[in-house]
Amino acid sequence: MAQVGIVMGSDSDMPVMAKAADLLEELGISYEMTIISAHREPDVFFEYAKGAEAKGFKVIIAGAGKAAHLPGMCAAIFPMPVIGVPMKTSDLGGVDSLYSIVQMPSGIPVATVAINGGQNAGILAAKILAVSDGALLERLKNYSESLKQSVQEKDAKLKEVGYKTYLKA
């Protein structure tokens, strides 16, 4: 049974949402990925959102662009946390998506990450789940430590070779 539902309005969102899936896989969290258009197939969307709790989802990560109603509509129906991922758009660079997701009315919150922030959505979902899962919390701590080590390795390389050589590498 999947713990996280990953839903997006279009397959064009897949490269961003795949980053959430990759992160969840790395941390050993089960997920189900779906493409649903809240505008083009509202009946399918309502079935998805109403059935998400029964499927065992604890968190939904919803990515959408432009009018970006998918995350907010998920939050209106699904009783547990929803994380919105605003997609970069050709028209307004994703600011339209960001505003549509973040400006929810009182009582219907959507946790929102940066434009095209699929990886951070995966991390936030993991942190939500880790509240009641000590083993996952340890994996998250190890993940954070690996990020720290990566930065330290890059700094050591910079100091060793200088910025001109570093930039060429």
CSV table of N, CA and C in Angstrom, one decimal:
chain,number,residue,atom,x,y,z
A,1,MET,N,0.8,-1.2,0.0
A,1,MET,CA,0.0,0.0,0.0
A,1,MET,C,0.9,1.2,0.0
A,2,ALA,N,0.7,2.1,-0.9
A,2,ALA,CA,1.5,3.3,-1.1
A,2,ALA,C,1.2,4.3,0.0
A,3,GLN,N,2.2,5.0,0.6
A,3,GLN,CA,2.1,6.0,1.6
A,3,GLN,C,1.9,7.4,1.0
A,4,VAL,N,2.4,7.6,-0.2
A,4,VAL,CA,2.3,8.9,-0.8
A,4,VAL,C,1.7,8.8,-2.2
A,5,GLY,N,0.8,9.7,-2.4
A,5,GLY,CA,0.2,9.8,-3.8
A,5,GLY,C,0.9,10.9,-4.5
A,6,ILE,N,1.5,10.7,-5.6
A,6,ILE,CA,2.1,11.8,-6.5
A,6,ILE,C,1.1,11.9,-7.6
A,7,VAL,N,0.6,13.1,-7.8
A,7,VAL,CA,-0.4,13.4,-8.8
A,7,VAL,C,0.0,14.6,-9.6
A,8,MET,N,-0.1,14.6,-10.9
A,8,MET,CA,0.2,15.8,-11.7
A,8,MET,C,-0.8,16.0,-12.8
A,9,GLY,N,-1.0,17.2,-13.2
A,9,GLY,CA,-2.0,17.5,-14.2
A,9,GLY,C,-1.7,17.2,-15.6
A,10,SER,N,-0.4,16.9,-15.9
A,10,SER,CA,0.0,16.7,-17.3
A,10,SER,C,1.3,15.9,-17.3
A,11,ASP,N,1.5,15.1,-18.3
A,11,ASP,CA,2.8,14.4,-18.4
A,11,ASP,C,4.0,15.3,-18.6
A,12,SER,N,3.7,16.6,-19.0
A,12,SER,CA,4.8,17.5,-19.1
A,12,SER,C,5.4,17.9,-17.7
A,13,ASP,N,4.7,17.5,-16.6
A,13,ASP,CA,5.1,17.8,-15.3
A,13,ASP,C,6.0,16.6,-14.8
A,14,MET,N,6.1,15.5,-15.5
A,14,MET,CA,6.8,14.3,-15.1
A,14,MET,C,8.2,14.5,-14.7
A,15,PRO,N,9.1,15.3,-15.4
A,15,PRO,CA,10.5,15.5,-15.0
A,15,PRO,C,10.6,16.1,-13.6
A,16,VAL,N,9.7,17.0,-13.3
A,16,VAL,CA,9.8,17.6,-12.0
A,16,VAL,C,9.3,16.6,-10.9
A,17,MET,N,8.1,16.0,-11.2
A,17,MET,CA,7.5,15.1,-10.2
A,17,MET,C,8.3,13.8,-10.0
A,18,ALA,N,9.1,13.4,-11.0
A,18,ALA,CA,10.0,12.3,-10.9
A,18,ALA,C,11.0,12.5,-9.8
A,19,LYS,N,11.4,13.7,-9.6
A,19,LYS,CA,12.4,14.0,-8.6
A,19,LYS,C,11.8,13.7,-7.2
A,20,ALA,N,10.5,13.9,-7.0
A,20,ALA,CA,9.9,13.6,-5.7
A,20,ALA,C,9.9,12.0,-5.6
A,21,ALA,N,9.5,11.4,-6.7
A,21,ALA,CA,9.5,9.9,-6.7
A,21,ALA,C,10.9,9.3,-6.4
A,22,ASP,N,11.9,9.9,-7.0
A,22,ASP,CA,13.3,9.4,-6.8
A,22,ASP,C,13.7,9.5,-5.4
A,23,LEU,N,13.4,10.7,-4.8
A,23,LEU,CA,13.7,10.9,-3.4
A,23,LEU,C,13.0,9.9,-2.5
A,24,LEU,N,11.7,9.7,-2.7
A,24,LEU,CA,10.9,8.8,-1.9
A,24,LEU,C,11.5,7.4,-2.0
A,25,GLU,N,11.9,7.0,-3.2
A,25,GLU,CA,12.5,5.6,-3.4
A,25,GLU,C,13.8,5.5,-2.6
A,26,GLU,N,14.6,6.6,-2.7
A,26,GLU,CA,15.9,6.6,-2.0
A,26,GLU,C,15.7,6.4,-0.5
A,27,LEU,N,14.6,6.9,0.0
A,27,LEU,CA,14.3,6.8,1.5
A,27,LEU,C,13.5,5.6,1.8
A,28,GLY,N,13.1,4.8,0.8
A,28,GLY,CA,12.3,3.6,1.1
A,28,GLY,C,10.9,3.8,1.4
A,29,ILE,N,10.3,4.9,0.8
A,29,ILE,CA,8.9,5.2,1.0
A,29,ILE,C,8.1,4.8,-0.3
A,30,SER,N,7.0,4.1,-0.1
A,30,SER,CA,6.2,3.7,-1.2
A,30,SER,C,5.3,4.8,-1.7
A,31,TYR,N,5.1,4.8,-3.0
A,31,TYR,CA,4.3,5.9,-3.6
A,31,TYR,C,3.5,5.3,-4.8
A,32,GLU,N,2.5,6.1,-5.2
A,32,GLU,CA,1.8,5.8,-6.5
A,32,GLU,C,1.8,7.1,-7.3
A,33,MET,N,2.1,7.0,-8.5
A,33,MET,CA,2.1,8.2,-9.4
A,33,MET,C,1.0,8.2,-10.4
A,34,THR,N,0.3,9.3,-10.6
A,34,THR,CA,-0.9,9.4,-11.4
A,34,THR,C,-0.9,10.7,-12.2
A,35,ILE,N,-1.4,10.6,-13.4
A,35,ILE,CA,-1.7,11.9,-14.2
A,35,ILE,C,-3.2,12.0,-14.2
A,36,ILE,N,-3.7,13.2,-13.7
A,36,ILE,CA,-5.1,13.5,-13.7
A,36,ILE,C,-5.2,15.0,-14.0
A,37,SER,N,-6.1,15.3,-14.9
A,37,SER,CA,-6.4,16.7,-15.1
A,37,SER,C,-7.7,17.1,-14.3
A,38,ALA,N,-7.5,18.0,-13.3
A,38,ALA,CA,-8.7,18.4,-12.5
A,38,ALA,C,-9.7,19.1,-13.4
A,39,HIS,N,-9.3,19.8,-14.5
A,39,HIS,CA,-10.2,20.5,-15.4
A,39,HIS,C,-10.8,19.7,-16.5
A,40,ARG,N,-10.0,18.8,-17.0
A,40,ARG,CA,-10.4,18.0,-18.2
A,40,ARG,C,-11.2,16.7,-17.8
A,41,GLU,N,-10.9,16.2,-16.6
A,41,GLU,CA,-11.6,15.0,-16.2
A,41,GLU,C,-12.0,15.1,-14.7
A,42,PRO,N,-12.8,16.0,-14.3
A,42,PRO,CA,-13.1,16.2,-12.9
A,42,PRO,C,-13.7,15.0,-12.2
A,43,ASP,N,-14.5,14.2,-12.9
A,43,ASP,CA,-15.0,13.0,-12.3
A,43,ASP,C,-13.9,12.0,-11.9
A,44,VAL,N,-12.9,11.9,-12.7
A,44,VAL,CA,-11.8,11.0,-12.4
A,44,VAL,C,-11.0,11.6,-11.2
A,45,PHE,N,-10.8,12.9,-11.2
A,45,PHE,CA,-10.1,13.6,-10.2
A,45,PHE,C,-10.8,13.4,-8.8
A,46,PHE,N,-12.2,13.6,-8.8
A,46,PHE,CA,-12.9,13.5,-7.5
A,46,PHE,C,-12.8,12.0,-7.0
A,47,GLU,N,-12.8,11.1,-7.9
A,47,GLU,CA,-12.7,9.7,-7.5
A,47,GLU,C,-11.3,9.4,-6.8
A,48,TYR,N,-10.3,10.0,-7.5
A,48,TYR,CA,-8.9,9.9,-6.9
A,48,TYR,C,-8.8,10.5,-5.6
A,49,ALA,N,-9.2,11.7,-5.4
A,49,ALA,CA,-9.1,12.4,-4.1
A,49,ALA,C,-9.9,11.8,-3.0
A,50,LYS,N,-11.1,11.4,-3.4
A,50,LYS,CA,-12.0,10.8,-2.4
A,50,LYS,C,-11.5,9.4,-1.9
A,51,GLY,N,-10.8,8.7,-2.8
A,51,GLY,CA,-10.3,7.4,-2.5
A,51,GLY,C,-8.9,7.3,-2.0
A,52,ALA,N,-8.2,8.5,-1.9
A,52,ALA,CA,-6.8,8.5,-1.5
A,52,ALA,C,-6.6,8.0,-0.1
A,53,GLU,N,-7.5,8.3,0.8
A,53,GLU,CA,-7.3,7.9,2.2
A,53,GLU,C,-7.5,6.4,2.3
A,54,ALA,N,-8.5,5.9,1.6
A,54,ALA,CA,-8.8,4.4,1.7
A,54,ALA,C,-7.6,3.6,1.0
A,55,LYS,N,-6.9,4.2,0.1
A,55,LYS,CA,-5.8,3.6,-0.5
A,55,LYS,C,-4.6,3.5,0.4
A,56,GLY,N,-4.6,4.3,1.5
A,56,GLY,CA,-3.6,4.3,2.5
A,56,GLY,C,-2.6,5.5,2.4
A,57,PHE,N,-2.9,6.4,1.5
A,57,PHE,CA,-2.0,7.6,1.4
A,57,PHE,C,-2.0,8.4,2.7
A,58,LYS,N,-0.9,8.8,3.1
A,58,LYS,CA,-0.7,9.7,4.3
A,58,LYS,C,-0.4,11.1,3.8
A,59,VAL,N,0.1,11.3,2.6
A,59,VAL,CA,0.4,12.6,2.1
A,59,VAL,C,0.2,12.5,0.6
A,60,ILE,N,-0.3,13.6,0.0
A,60,ILE,CA,-0.4,13.7,-1.5
A,60,ILE,C,0.6,14.8,-1.9
A,61,ILE,N,1.4,14.6,-2.9
A,61,ILE,CA,2.2,15.6,-3.6
A,61,ILE,C,1.5,15.8,-4.9
A,62,ALA,N,1.1,17.1,-5.1
A,62,ALA,CA,0.3,17.4,-6.3
A,62,ALA,C,1.0,18.6,-7.1
A,63,GLY,N,1.4,18.3,-8.3
A,63,GLY,CA,2.0,19.3,-9.1
A,63,GLY,C,1.1,19.8,-10.2
A,64,ALA,N,1.2,21.1,-10.4
A,64,ALA,CA,0.3,21.7,-11.4
A,64,ALA,C,0.8,23.0,-11.9
A,65,GLY,N,0.5,23.4,-13.1
A,65,GLY,CA,0.9,24.6,-13.7
A,65,GLY,C,-0.3,25.5,-14.0
A,66,LYS,N,0.0,26.7,-14.4
A,66,LYS,CA,-1.0,27.8,-14.8
A,66,LYS,C,-2.0,28.0,-13.7
A,67,ALA,N,-3.3,27.6,-13.9
A,67,ALA,CA,-4.3,27.8,-12.9
A,67,ALA,C,-4.1,27.0,-11.7
A,68,ALA,N,-3.4,25.9,-11.9
A,68,ALA,CA,-2.9,25.0,-10.8
A,68,ALA,C,-3.9,24.7,-9.7
A,69,HIS,N,-5.1,24.2,-10.1
A,69,HIS,CA,-6.1,23.9,-9.1
A,69,HIS,C,-5.9,22.5,-8.5
A,70,LEU,N,-5.2,21.6,-9.1
A,70,LEU,CA,-5.0,20.3,-8.6
A,70,LEU,C,-4.6,20.2,-7.1
A,71,PRO,N,-3.6,20.9,-6.6
A,71,PRO,CA,-3.2,20.7,-5.2
A,71,PRO,C,-4.3,21.2,-4.3
A,72,GLY,N,-4.9,22.4,-4.6
A,72,GLY,CA,-6.0,22.9,-3.7
A,72,GLY,C,-7.2,22.1,-3.7
A,73,MET,N,-7.6,21.5,-4.8
A,73,MET,CA,-8.7,20.6,-4.8
A,73,MET,C,-8.4,19.3,-4.1
A,74,CYS,N,-7.2,18.8,-4.2
A,74,CYS,CA,-6.8,17.6,-3.4
A,74,CYS,C,-7.0,18.0,-1.9
A,75,ALA,N,-6.5,19.2,-1.5
A,75,ALA,CA,-6.6,19.6,-0.1
A,75,ALA,C,-8.0,19.8,0.4
A,76,ALA,N,-8.9,20.1,-0.5
A,76,ALA,CA,-10.3,20.3,-0.2
A,76,ALA,C,-11.0,19.0,0.1
A,77,ILE,N,-10.5,17.9,-0.5
A,77,ILE,CA,-11.1,16.6,-0.3
A,77,ILE,C,-10.4,15.7,0.6
A,78,PHE,N,-9.1,15.6,0.4
A,78,PHE,CA,-8.2,14.7,1.2
A,78,PHE,C,-7.9,15.2,2.5
A,79,PRO,N,-8.2,14.5,3.6
A,79,PRO,CA,-8.1,15.0,5.0
A,79,PRO,C,-6.7,15.2,5.5
A,80,MET,N,-5.7,14.6,4.8
A,80,MET,CA,-4.3,14.7,5.4
A,80,MET,C,-3.5,15.6,4.5
A,81,PRO,N,-2.2,15.8,4.9
A,81,PRO,CA,-1.4,16.8,4.2
A,81,PRO,C,-1.3,16.7,2.7
A,82,VAL,N,-1.3,17.9,2.0
A,82,VAL,CA,-1.1,18.0,0.6
A,82,VAL,C,0.0,19.0,0.4
A,83,ILE,N,1.0,18.5,-0.5
A,83,ILE,CA,2.1,19.4,-0.8
A,83,ILE,C,2.0,19.8,-2.3
A,84,GLY,N,1.9,21.1,-2.5
A,84,GLY,CA,1.8,21.6,-3.9
A,84,GLY,C,3.1,21.9,-4.5
A,85,VAL,N,3.3,21.5,-5.8
A,85,VAL,CA,4.5,21.8,-6.5
A,85,VAL,C,4.1,22.6,-7.7
A,86,PRO,N,4.3,23.9,-7.6
A,86,PRO,CA,4.0,24.8,-8.8
A,86,PRO,C,5.0,24.5,-9.9
A,87,MET,N,4.4,24.4,-11.1
A,87,MET,CA,5.3,24.1,-12.3
A,87,MET,C,5.7,25.4,-13.0
A,88,LYS,N,6.9,25.5,-13.5
A,88,LYS,CA,7.3,26.6,-14.3
A,88,LYS,C,6.5,26.6,-15.6
A,89,THR,N,6.0,27.8,-16.0
A,89,THR,CA,5.2,27.9,-17.2
A,89,THR,C,5.9,28.8,-18.2
A,90,SER,N,5.5,28.7,-19.4
A,90,SER,CA,6.1,29.5,-20.4
A,90,SER,C,5.5,30.9,-20.4
A,91,ASP,N,4.3,31.0,-19.9
A,91,ASP,CA,3.6,32.3,-19.9
A,91,ASP,C,4.2,33.3,-18.8
A,92,LEU,N,4.2,32.8,-17.6
A,92,LEU,CA,4.5,33.7,-16.5
A,92,LEU,C,5.7,33.1,-15.6
A,93,GLY,N,6.4,32.1,-16.1
A,93,GLY,CA,7.5,31.5,-15.4
A,93,GLY,C,7.2,30.7,-14.2
A,94,GLY,N,5.9,30.4,-14.0
A,94,GLY,CA,5.5,29.6,-12.8
A,94,GLY,C,5.0,30.4,-11.7
A,95,VAL,N,5.1,31.8,-11.7
A,95,VAL,CA,4.6,32.6,-10.7
A,95,VAL,C,3.0,32.4,-10.6
A,96,ASP,N,2.4,32.2,-11.8
A,96,ASP,CA,1.0,32.0,-11.8
A,96,ASP,C,0.6,30.7,-11.1
A,97,SER,N,1.4,29.7,-11.3
A,97,SER,CA,1.2,28.4,-10.6
A,97,SER,C,1.4,28.6,-9.1
A,98,LEU,N,2.5,29.2,-8.7
A,98,LEU,CA,2.8,29.5,-7.3
A,98,LEU,C,1.7,30.2,-6.6
A,99,TYR,N,1.2,31.3,-7.2
A,99,TYR,CA,0.1,32.0,-6.5
A,99,TYR,C,-1.2,31.2,-6.4
A,100,SER,N,-1.4,30.4,-7.5
A,100,SER,CA,-2.7,29.6,-7.4
A,100,SER,C,-2.6,28.6,-6.3
A,101,ILE,N,-1.4,28.0,-6.1
A,101,ILE,CA,-1.3,27.0,-5.0
A,101,ILE,C,-1.2,27.6,-3.6
A,102,VAL,N,-0.5,28.7,-3.5
A,102,VAL,CA,-0.2,29.2,-2.2
A,102,VAL,C,-1.4,30.0,-1.6
A,103,GLN,N,-2.2,30.6,-2.5
A,103,GLN,CA,-3.3,31.5,-2.0
A,103,GLN,C,-4.6,30.7,-1.8
A,104,MET,N,-4.5,29.8,-0.8
A,104,MET,CA,-5.7,29.0,-0.5
A,104,MET,C,-6.5,29.7,0.6
A,105,PRO,N,-7.8,29.5,0.6
A,105,PRO,CA,-8.7,30.1,1.6
A,105,PRO,C,-8.4,29.4,3.0
A,106,SER,N,-8.8,30.1,4.0
A,106,SER,CA,-8.6,29.6,5.4
A,106,SER,C,-9.3,28.3,5.5
A,107,GLY,N,-8.7,27.4,6.2
A,107,GLY,CA,-9.2,26.0,6.4
A,107,GLY,C,-8.8,25.0,5.4
A,108,ILE,N,-8.2,25.4,4.3
A,108,ILE,CA,-7.8,24.5,3.2
A,108,ILE,C,-6.3,24.7,2.9
A,109,PRO,N,-5.4,24.4,3.8
A,109,PRO,CA,-4.0,24.6,3.6
A,109,PRO,C,-3.3,23.7,2.6
A,110,VAL,N,-2.4,24.2,1.8
A,110,VAL,CA,-1.5,23.4,0.9
A,110,VAL,C,-0.1,23.8,1.2
A,111,ALA,N,0.7,22.9,1.7
A,111,ALA,CA,2.1,23.1,1.9
A,111,ALA,C,2.7,23.3,0.5
A,112,THR,N,3.4,24.3,0.3
A,112,THR,CA,3.9,24.6,-1.1
A,112,THR,C,5.4,24.8,-1.1
A,113,VAL,N,6.0,24.1,-2.1
A,113,VAL,CA,7.5,24.2,-2.3
A,113,VAL,C,7.8,25.1,-3.4
A,114,ALA,N,9.0,25.3,-3.8
A,114,ALA,CA,9.4,26.2,-4.8
A,114,ALA,C,8.9,25.8,-6.2
A,115,ILE,N,8.9,26.7,-7.1
A,115,ILE,CA,8.6,26.4,-8.5
A,115,ILE,C,9.5,25.3,-9.0
A,116,ASN,N,8.9,24.2,-9.5
A,116,ASN,CA,9.7,23.0,-10.0
A,116,ASN,C,10.4,22.3,-8.8
A,117,GLY,N,9.9,22.4,-7.6
A,117,GLY,CA,10.5,21.9,-6.4
A,117,GLY,C,10.1,20.5,-6.1
A,118,GLY,N,10.2,19.6,-7.1
A,118,GLY,CA,9.8,18.2,-6.9
A,118,GLY,C,10.6,17.5,-5.8
A,119,GLN,N,11.9,17.7,-5.8
A,119,GLN,CA,12.7,17.0,-4.8
A,119,GLN,C,12.4,17.5,-3.4
A,120,ASN,N,12.2,18.8,-3.2
A,120,ASN,CA,11.8,19.3,-1.9
A,120,ASN,C,10.5,18.8,-1.5
A,121,ALA,N,9.6,18.6,-2.4
A,121,ALA,CA,8.3,18.0,-2.1
A,121,ALA,C,8.4,16.6,-1.5
A,122,GLY,N,9.3,15.8,-2.1
A,122,GLY,CA,9.6,14.5,-1.6
A,122,GLY,C,10.2,14.5,-0.2
A,123,ILE,N,11.1,15.4,0.0
A,123,ILE,CA,11.7,15.5,1.3
A,123,ILE,C,10.7,15.9,2.3
A,124,LEU,N,9.8,16.9,2.0
A,124,LEU,CA,8.8,17.3,3.0
A,124,LEU,C,7.8,16.2,3.3
A,125,ALA,N,7.4,15.4,2.3
A,125,ALA,CA,6.6,14.3,2.5
A,125,ALA,C,7.2,13.3,3.4
A,126,ALA,N,8.5,13.1,3.2
A,126,ALA,CA,9.3,12.1,4.1
A,126,ALA,C,9.3,12.7,5.5
A,127,LYS,N,9.5,14.0,5.7
A,127,LYS,CA,9.6,14.5,7.0
A,127,LYS,C,8.2,14.4,7.7
A,128,ILE,N,7.2,14.6,7.0
A,128,ILE,CA,5.8,14.4,7.6
A,128,ILE,C,5.7,13.0,8.1
A,129,LEU,N,6.0,12.0,7.2
A,129,LEU,CA,5.9,10.6,7.6
A,129,LEU,C,6.8,10.2,8.7
A,130,ALA,N,8.0,10.9,8.8
A,130,ALA,CA,9.0,10.6,9.8
A,130,ALA,C,8.5,10.9,11.3
A,131,VAL,N,7.5,11.7,11.4
A,131,VAL,CA,7.0,12.1,12.7
A,131,VAL,C,6.6,10.8,13.5
A,132,SER,N,6.1,9.8,12.8
A,132,SER,CA,5.7,8.6,13.4
A,132,SER,C,6.5,7.4,13.0
A,133,ASP,N,7.7,7.6,12.4
A,133,ASP,CA,8.5,6.5,11.9
A,133,ASP,C,9.9,6.7,12.2
A,134,GLY,N,10.4,6.2,13.3
A,134,GLY,CA,11.8,6.4,13.8
A,134,GLY,C,12.8,5.9,12.8
A,135,ALA,N,12.6,4.8,12.1
A,135,ALA,CA,13.6,4.3,11.1
A,135,ALA,C,13.7,5.3,9.9
A,136,LEU,N,12.5,5.8,9.5
A,136,LEU,CA,12.6,6.8,8.4
A,136,LEU,C,13.3,8.1,8.9
A,137,LEU,N,13.1,8.5,10.1
A,137,LEU,CA,13.8,9.7,10.6
A,137,LEU,C,15.3,9.5,10.6
A,138,GLU,N,15.7,8.3,10.9
A,138,GLU,CA,17.2,8.0,10.8
A,138,GLU,C,17.7,8.1,9.4
A,139,ARG,N,16.9,7.6,8.4
A,139,ARG,CA,17.3,7.7,7.0
A,139,ARG,C,17.3,9.1,6.6
A,140,LEU,N,16.4,9.9,7.0
A,140,LEU,CA,16.4,11.4,6.7
A,140,LEU,C,17.6,12.0,7.3
A,141,LYS,N,18.0,11.7,8.5
A,141,LYS,CA,19.2,12.3,9.1
A,141,LYS,C,20.4,11.9,8.3
A,142,ASN,N,20.5,10.6,7.8
A,142,ASN,CA,21.6,10.2,7.0
A,142,ASN,C,21.6,10.9,5.7
A,143,TYR,N,20.4,11.1,5.1
A,143,TYR,CA,20.4,11.9,3.8
A,143,TYR,C,20.9,13.3,4.0
A,144,SER,N,20.5,13.9,5.1
A,144,SER,CA,21.0,15.3,5.4
A,144,SER,C,22.5,15.3,5.6
A,145,GLU,N,23.0,14.3,6.2
A,145,GLU,CA,24.5,14.2,6.4
A,145,GLU,C,25.2,14.1,5.1
A,146,SER,N,24.6,13.3,4.2
A,146,SER,CA,25.2,13.1,2.8
A,146,SER,C,25.2,14.4,2.1
A,147,LEU,N,24.2,15.3,2.3
A,147,LEU,CA,24.2,16.6,1.6
A,147,LEU,C,25.3,17.4,2.2
A,148,LYS,N,25.5,17.4,3.5
A,148,LYS,CA,26.5,18.2,4.1
A,148,LYS,C,27.9,17.7,3.6
A,149,GLN,N,28.1,16.4,3.5
A,149,GLN,CA,29.4,15.9,3.1
A,149,GLN,C,29.7,16.3,1.6
A,150,SER,N,28.6,16.3,0.8
A,150,SER,CA,28.8,16.7,-0.6
A,150,SER,C,29.3,18.1,-0.7
A,151,VAL,N,28.7,19.0,0.1
A,151,VAL,CA,29.1,20.4,0.1
A,151,VAL,C,30.6,20.5,0.6
A,152,GLN,N,30.9,19.8,1.6
A,152,GLN,CA,32.3,19.8,2.1
A,152,GLN,C,33.3,19.3,1.1
A,153,GLU,N,32.9,18.3,0.4
A,153,GLU,CA,33.8,17.7,-0.7
A,153,GLU,C,34.0,18.7,-1.8
A,154,LYS,N,33.0,19.4,-2.2
A,154,LYS,CA,33.1,20.5,-3.2
A,154,LYS,C,34.0,21.6,-2.7
A,155,ASP,N,33.8,22.0,-1.5
A,155,ASP,CA,34.6,23.1,-0.9
A,155,ASP,C,36.1,22.7,-0.9
A,156,ALA,N,36.4,21.4,-0.5
A,156,ALA,CA,37.8,20.9,-0.5
A,156,ALA,C,38.4,20.9,-1.9
A,157,LYS,N,37.6,20.5,-2.9
A,157,LYS,CA,38.1,20.5,-4.2
A,157,LYS,C,38.4,21.9,-4.7
A,158,LEU,N,37.5,22.9,-4.4
A,158,LEU,CA,37.7,24.3,-4.8
A,158,LEU,C,39.0,24.8,-4.2
A,159,LYS,N,39.2,24.5,-2.9
A,159,LYS,CA,40.4,25.0,-2.3
A,159,LYS,C,41.7,24.3,-2.9
A,160,GLU,N,41.5,23.1,-3.3
A,160,GLU,CA,42.7,22.4,-3.9
A,160,GLU,C,43.0,22.9,-5.3
A,161,VAL,N,42.0,23.1,-6.2
A,161,VAL,CA,42.3,23.4,-7.6
A,161,VAL,C,42.1,24.9,-7.9
A,162,GLY,N,41.4,25.6,-7.1
A,162,GLY,CA,41.1,27.0,-7.4
A,162,GLY,C,39.9,27.1,-8.3
A,163,TYR,N,39.3,28.3,-8.3
A,163,TYR,CA,38.0,28.4,-8.9
A,163,TYR,C,38.0,28.3,-10.4
A,164,LYS,N,39.1,28.7,-11.1
A,164,LYS,CA,39.1,28.6,-12.6
A,164,LYS,C,39.2,27.2,-13.0
A,165,THR,N,40.0,26.4,-12.4
A,165,THR,CA,40.0,24.9,-12.7
A,165,THR,C,38.7,24.3,-12.3
A,166,TYR,N,38.2,24.6,-11.1
A,166,TYR,CA,36.9,24.1,-10.7
A,166,TYR,C,35.8,24.3,-11.6
A,167,LEU,N,35.7,25.5,-12.2
A,167,LEU,CA,34.6,25.8,-13.1
A,167,LEU,C,34.8,25.0,-14.4
A,168,LYS,N,36.0,24.7,-14.8
A,168,LYS,CA,36.2,23.9,-16.1
A,168,LYS,C,35.9,22.5,-15.9
A,169,ALA,N,35.9,22.0,-14.7
A,169,ALA,CA,35.7,20.5,-14.4
A,169,ALA,C,34.3,20.1,-14.6
